Amino acid sequence: GQRLLKVVRPIRAKLEASRKFDDHKLDVLAAVNVVETILHGSDSFSFSRQTVLSLSLHICLNPNMVKDTEADHALSLLKRIQMLANWQTTIAKASSCAFLFWNQELLGTFIQDVYKYPTEANRLQYICAAFMDCQHLLRSVQHQHDNLSHLRGFKRIMIKTVEETLVKPLCRDVENDLRMRIHHKNQA
């Protein structure tokens, strides 16, 4: 923000030094005030604040007031501010696993892989979380009155898959292991 203010302050000084004020100069001066107010305001940059900042900065960067290199520098600083303000949304979009909804058959395969390698059991929570990334898609269903029915159905599919590929085989193997231990103990 401070670096962007360094670009805008000379514009204010140039305008205030001017003796004649026409409508255009008053608009640019008002835009400079808006940019300074936004940058001195709170640390959060909502979408509306970003939009107002962008519009005001573009008004300030009039070719008659600022050189092209300075304007490019200011716009790159604005892009950085916007990137920093939106980093969580960007990362959430980039790391969304909602596409797994259309590949539900992979859930069983992933869980079986976890079962084969018990030392990697901590992966199970991440696998389930990845498959649940489709919640926002299922909640936004609009062709039915009860849009949560699809979400409940998907959760039932996930629970059934976990039971069939992890819980039942684990119970069976524990039971066999106990039976073998008892049999081995009785023979000894």
Short mmCIF file of C-alpha atoms in Angstrom, two decimals:
data_model
loop_
_atom_site.label_atom_id
_atom_site.label_comp_id
_atom_site.label_asym_id
_atom_site.label_seq_id
_atom_site.Cartn_x
_atom_site.Cartn_y
_atom_site.Cartn_z
CA GLY A 1 0.00 0.00 0.00
CA GLN A 2 2.80 2.44 0.89
CA ARG A 3 4.48 1.97 -2.47
CA LEU A 4 1.22 2.72 -4.22
CA LEU A 5 0.83 5.86 -2.12
CA LYS A 6 4.28 6.99 -3.29
CA VAL A 7 2.95 6.86 -6.86
CA VAL A 8 -0.23 8.78 -6.04
CA ARG A 9 1.23 11.54 -3.81
CA PRO A 10 3.12 13.32 -6.63
CA ILE A 11 -0.14 13.45 -8.59
CA ARG A 12 -1.81 15.20 -5.65
CA ALA A 13 1.10 17.63 -5.33
CA LYS A 14 1.01 18.39 -9.06
CA LEU A 15 -2.75 18.99 -8.97
CA GLU A 16 -2.63 21.17 -5.85
CA ALA A 17 0.17 23.26 -7.38
CA SER A 18 -2.00 23.92 -10.40
CA ARG A 19 -3.86 27.23 -10.38
CA LYS A 20 -6.65 26.21 -12.72
CA PHE A 21 -9.10 23.48 -11.77
CA ASP A 22 -11.33 22.07 -14.44
CA ASP A 23 -13.75 19.16 -14.03
CA HIS A 24 -11.15 16.62 -15.13
CA LYS A 25 -8.56 17.78 -12.59
CA LEU A 26 -11.16 17.77 -9.84
CA ASP A 27 -12.11 14.21 -10.78
CA VAL A 28 -8.47 13.11 -10.64
CA LEU A 29 -8.01 14.86 -7.28
CA ALA A 30 -11.11 13.12 -5.93
CA ALA A 31 -9.77 9.79 -7.21
CA VAL A 32 -6.44 10.46 -5.45
CA ASN A 33 -8.37 11.10 -2.22
CA VAL A 34 -10.28 7.84 -2.65
CA VAL A 35 -7.07 5.86 -3.27
CA GLU A 36 -5.42 7.38 -0.19
CA THR A 37 -8.50 6.78 1.96
CA ILE A 38 -8.75 3.13 0.90
CA LEU A 39 -5.04 2.49 1.43
CA HIS A 40 -5.10 4.17 4.85
CA GLY A 41 -8.25 2.28 5.82
CA SER A 42 -8.49 -1.23 7.23
CA ASP A 43 -6.23 -4.08 6.20
CA SER A 44 -9.02 -6.06 4.57
CA PHE A 45 -9.67 -5.60 0.88
CA SER A 46 -13.16 -6.77 0.03
CA PHE A 47 -14.20 -7.10 -3.59
CA SER A 48 -15.97 -3.73 -3.51
CA ARG A 49 -12.93 -2.00 -1.99
CA GLN A 50 -10.70 -3.60 -4.62
CA THR A 51 -13.04 -2.44 -7.39
CA VAL A 52 -13.19 1.13 -6.09
CA LEU A 53 -9.41 1.18 -5.64
CA SER A 54 -8.89 -0.10 -9.17
CA LEU A 55 -11.29 2.42 -10.73
CA SER A 56 -9.84 5.32 -8.75
CA LEU A 57 -6.29 4.33 -9.57
CA HIS A 58 -7.10 4.13 -13.27
CA ILE A 59 -8.52 7.65 -13.09
CA CYS A 60 -5.35 8.84 -11.33
CA LEU A 61 -3.11 7.25 -13.93
CA ASN A 62 -4.20 9.60 -16.65
CA PRO A 63 -1.50 9.78 -19.37
CA ASN A 64 -1.38 13.57 -18.92
CA MET A 65 -0.48 13.15 -15.24
CA VAL A 66 1.76 10.07 -15.08
CA LYS A 67 4.38 8.51 -17.31
CA ASP A 68 3.60 5.09 -18.81
CA THR A 69 6.33 3.37 -16.78
CA GLU A 70 4.95 4.80 -13.53
CA ALA A 71 1.43 3.78 -14.53
CA ASP A 72 2.59 0.24 -15.30
CA HIS A 73 4.38 0.08 -11.95
CA ALA A 74 1.27 1.30 -10.12
CA LEU A 75 -0.94 -1.23 -11.90
CA SER A 76 1.47 -4.05 -11.06
CA LEU A 77 1.33 -2.95 -7.40
CA LEU A 78 -2.47 -2.99 -7.60
CA LYS A 79 -2.34 -6.52 -9.01
CA ARG A 80 -0.14 -7.59 -6.10
CA ILE A 81 -2.56 -6.10 -3.59
CA GLN A 82 -5.45 -7.92 -5.27
CA MET A 83 -3.49 -11.17 -5.32
CA LEU A 84 -2.68 -10.87 -1.61
CA ALA A 85 -6.28 -9.99 -0.78
CA ASN A 86 -7.63 -13.01 -2.68
CA TRP A 87 -5.01 -15.65 -1.88
CA GLN A 88 -7.36 -17.87 0.13
CA THR A 89 -9.97 -17.97 -2.61
CA THR A 90 -7.31 -18.63 -5.24
CA ILE A 91 -5.81 -21.51 -3.28
CA ALA A 92 -9.24 -22.98 -2.52
CA LYS A 93 -10.12 -22.97 -6.21
CA ALA A 94 -6.75 -24.40 -7.23
CA SER A 95 -6.85 -27.21 -4.68
CA SER A 96 -10.51 -28.15 -4.97
CA CYS A 97 -11.11 -31.86 -5.37
CA ALA A 98 -14.78 -31.47 -6.33
CA PHE A 99 -14.04 -33.34 -9.56
CA LEU A 100 -13.79 -36.53 -7.49
CA PHE A 101 -17.60 -36.53 -7.28
CA TRP A 102 -17.63 -37.78 -10.87
CA ASN A 103 -15.01 -40.42 -10.02
CA GLN A 104 -16.61 -41.99 -6.95
CA GLU A 105 -15.26 -45.42 -7.83
CA LEU A 106 -11.80 -44.18 -6.88
CA LEU A 107 -12.83 -43.84 -3.22
CA GLY A 108 -12.84 -47.61 -2.73
CA THR A 109 -9.48 -47.97 -4.46
CA PHE A 110 -7.91 -45.23 -2.33
CA ILE A 111 -9.28 -46.74 0.88
CA GLN A 112 -8.07 -50.21 -0.08
CA ASP A 113 -4.62 -48.71 -0.63
CA VAL A 114 -4.73 -47.23 2.89
CA TYR A 115 -5.79 -50.62 4.24
CA LYS A 116 -2.86 -52.34 2.50
CA TYR A 117 -0.42 -49.92 4.13
CA PRO A 118 -1.62 -49.38 7.73
CA THR A 119 1.23 -47.02 8.53
CA GLU A 120 -0.46 -44.55 6.17
CA ALA A 121 -3.83 -44.67 7.95
CA ASN A 122 -3.64 -40.93 8.55
CA ARG A 123 -4.33 -40.48 4.81
CA LEU A 124 -7.90 -41.68 5.32
CA GLN A 125 -9.11 -38.35 6.71
CA TYR A 126 -7.57 -36.48 3.78
CA ILE A 127 -9.11 -38.85 1.25
CA CYS A 128 -12.55 -38.39 2.78
CA ALA A 129 -12.08 -34.62 2.95
CA ALA A 130 -11.04 -34.54 -0.70
CA PHE A 131 -14.13 -36.47 -1.75
CA MET A 132 -16.31 -34.14 0.34
CA ASP A 133 -15.06 -31.09 -1.59
CA CYS A 134 -18.10 -31.55 -3.81
CA GLN A 135 -20.42 -30.39 -1.00
CA HIS A 136 -20.86 -26.94 -2.49
CA LEU A 137 -21.87 -28.51 -5.81
CA LEU A 138 -24.43 -30.76 -4.16
CA ARG A 139 -25.83 -27.93 -2.04
CA SER A 140 -26.35 -25.76 -5.09
CA VAL A 141 -28.66 -28.23 -6.86
CA GLN A 142 -31.66 -26.24 -8.03
CA HIS A 143 -33.84 -28.70 -9.91
CA GLN A 144 -35.29 -30.14 -6.69
CA HIS A 145 -36.82 -28.53 -3.62
CA ASP A 146 -34.66 -30.54 -1.24
CA ASN A 147 -31.17 -29.86 -2.55
CA LEU A 148 -29.61 -31.52 0.52
CA SER A 149 -30.95 -34.93 -0.52
CA HIS A 150 -28.07 -35.28 -2.99
CA LEU A 151 -25.56 -34.44 -0.27
CA ARG A 152 -27.10 -36.97 2.12
CA GLY A 153 -27.07 -39.58 -0.66
CA PHE A 154 -23.41 -38.94 -1.39
CA LYS A 155 -22.55 -39.21 2.31
CA ARG A 156 -24.37 -42.57 2.42
CA ILE A 157 -22.32 -43.75 -0.56
CA MET A 158 -19.12 -42.68 1.18
CA ILE A 159 -20.06 -44.40 4.45
CA LYS A 160 -21.04 -47.58 2.60
CA THR A 161 -17.75 -47.56 0.68
CA VAL A 162 -15.71 -47.06 3.87
CA GLU A 163 -17.61 -49.89 5.57
CA GLU A 164 -17.18 -52.29 2.66
CA THR A 165 -13.54 -51.51 1.84
CA LEU A 166 -12.13 -50.78 5.29
CA VAL A 167 -14.34 -51.68 8.26
CA LYS A 168 -15.56 -55.12 7.12
CA PRO A 169 -12.13 -56.33 5.92
CA LEU A 170 -10.57 -54.99 9.13
CA CYS A 171 -13.17 -56.78 11.30
CA ARG A 172 -12.69 -59.98 9.30
CA ASP A 173 -8.89 -59.81 9.61
CA VAL A 174 -9.05 -59.02 13.36
CA GLU A 175 -11.43 -61.93 13.88
CA ASN A 176 -9.15 -64.28 11.90
CA ASP A 177 -6.11 -63.04 13.80
CA LEU A 178 -7.83 -63.61 17.15
CA ARG A 179 -8.99 -67.04 16.05
CA MET A 180 -5.45 -67.96 14.96
CA ARG A 181 -3.97 -66.73 18.24
CA ILE A 182 -6.49 -68.69 20.29
CA HIS A 183 -5.89 -71.77 18.15
CA HIS A 184 -2.13 -71.34 18.49
CA LYS A 185 -2.42 -70.88 22.27
CA ASN A 186 -4.65 -73.96 22.63
CA GLN A 187 -2.18 -76.10 20.69
CA ALA A 188 0.75 -74.97 22.82
#
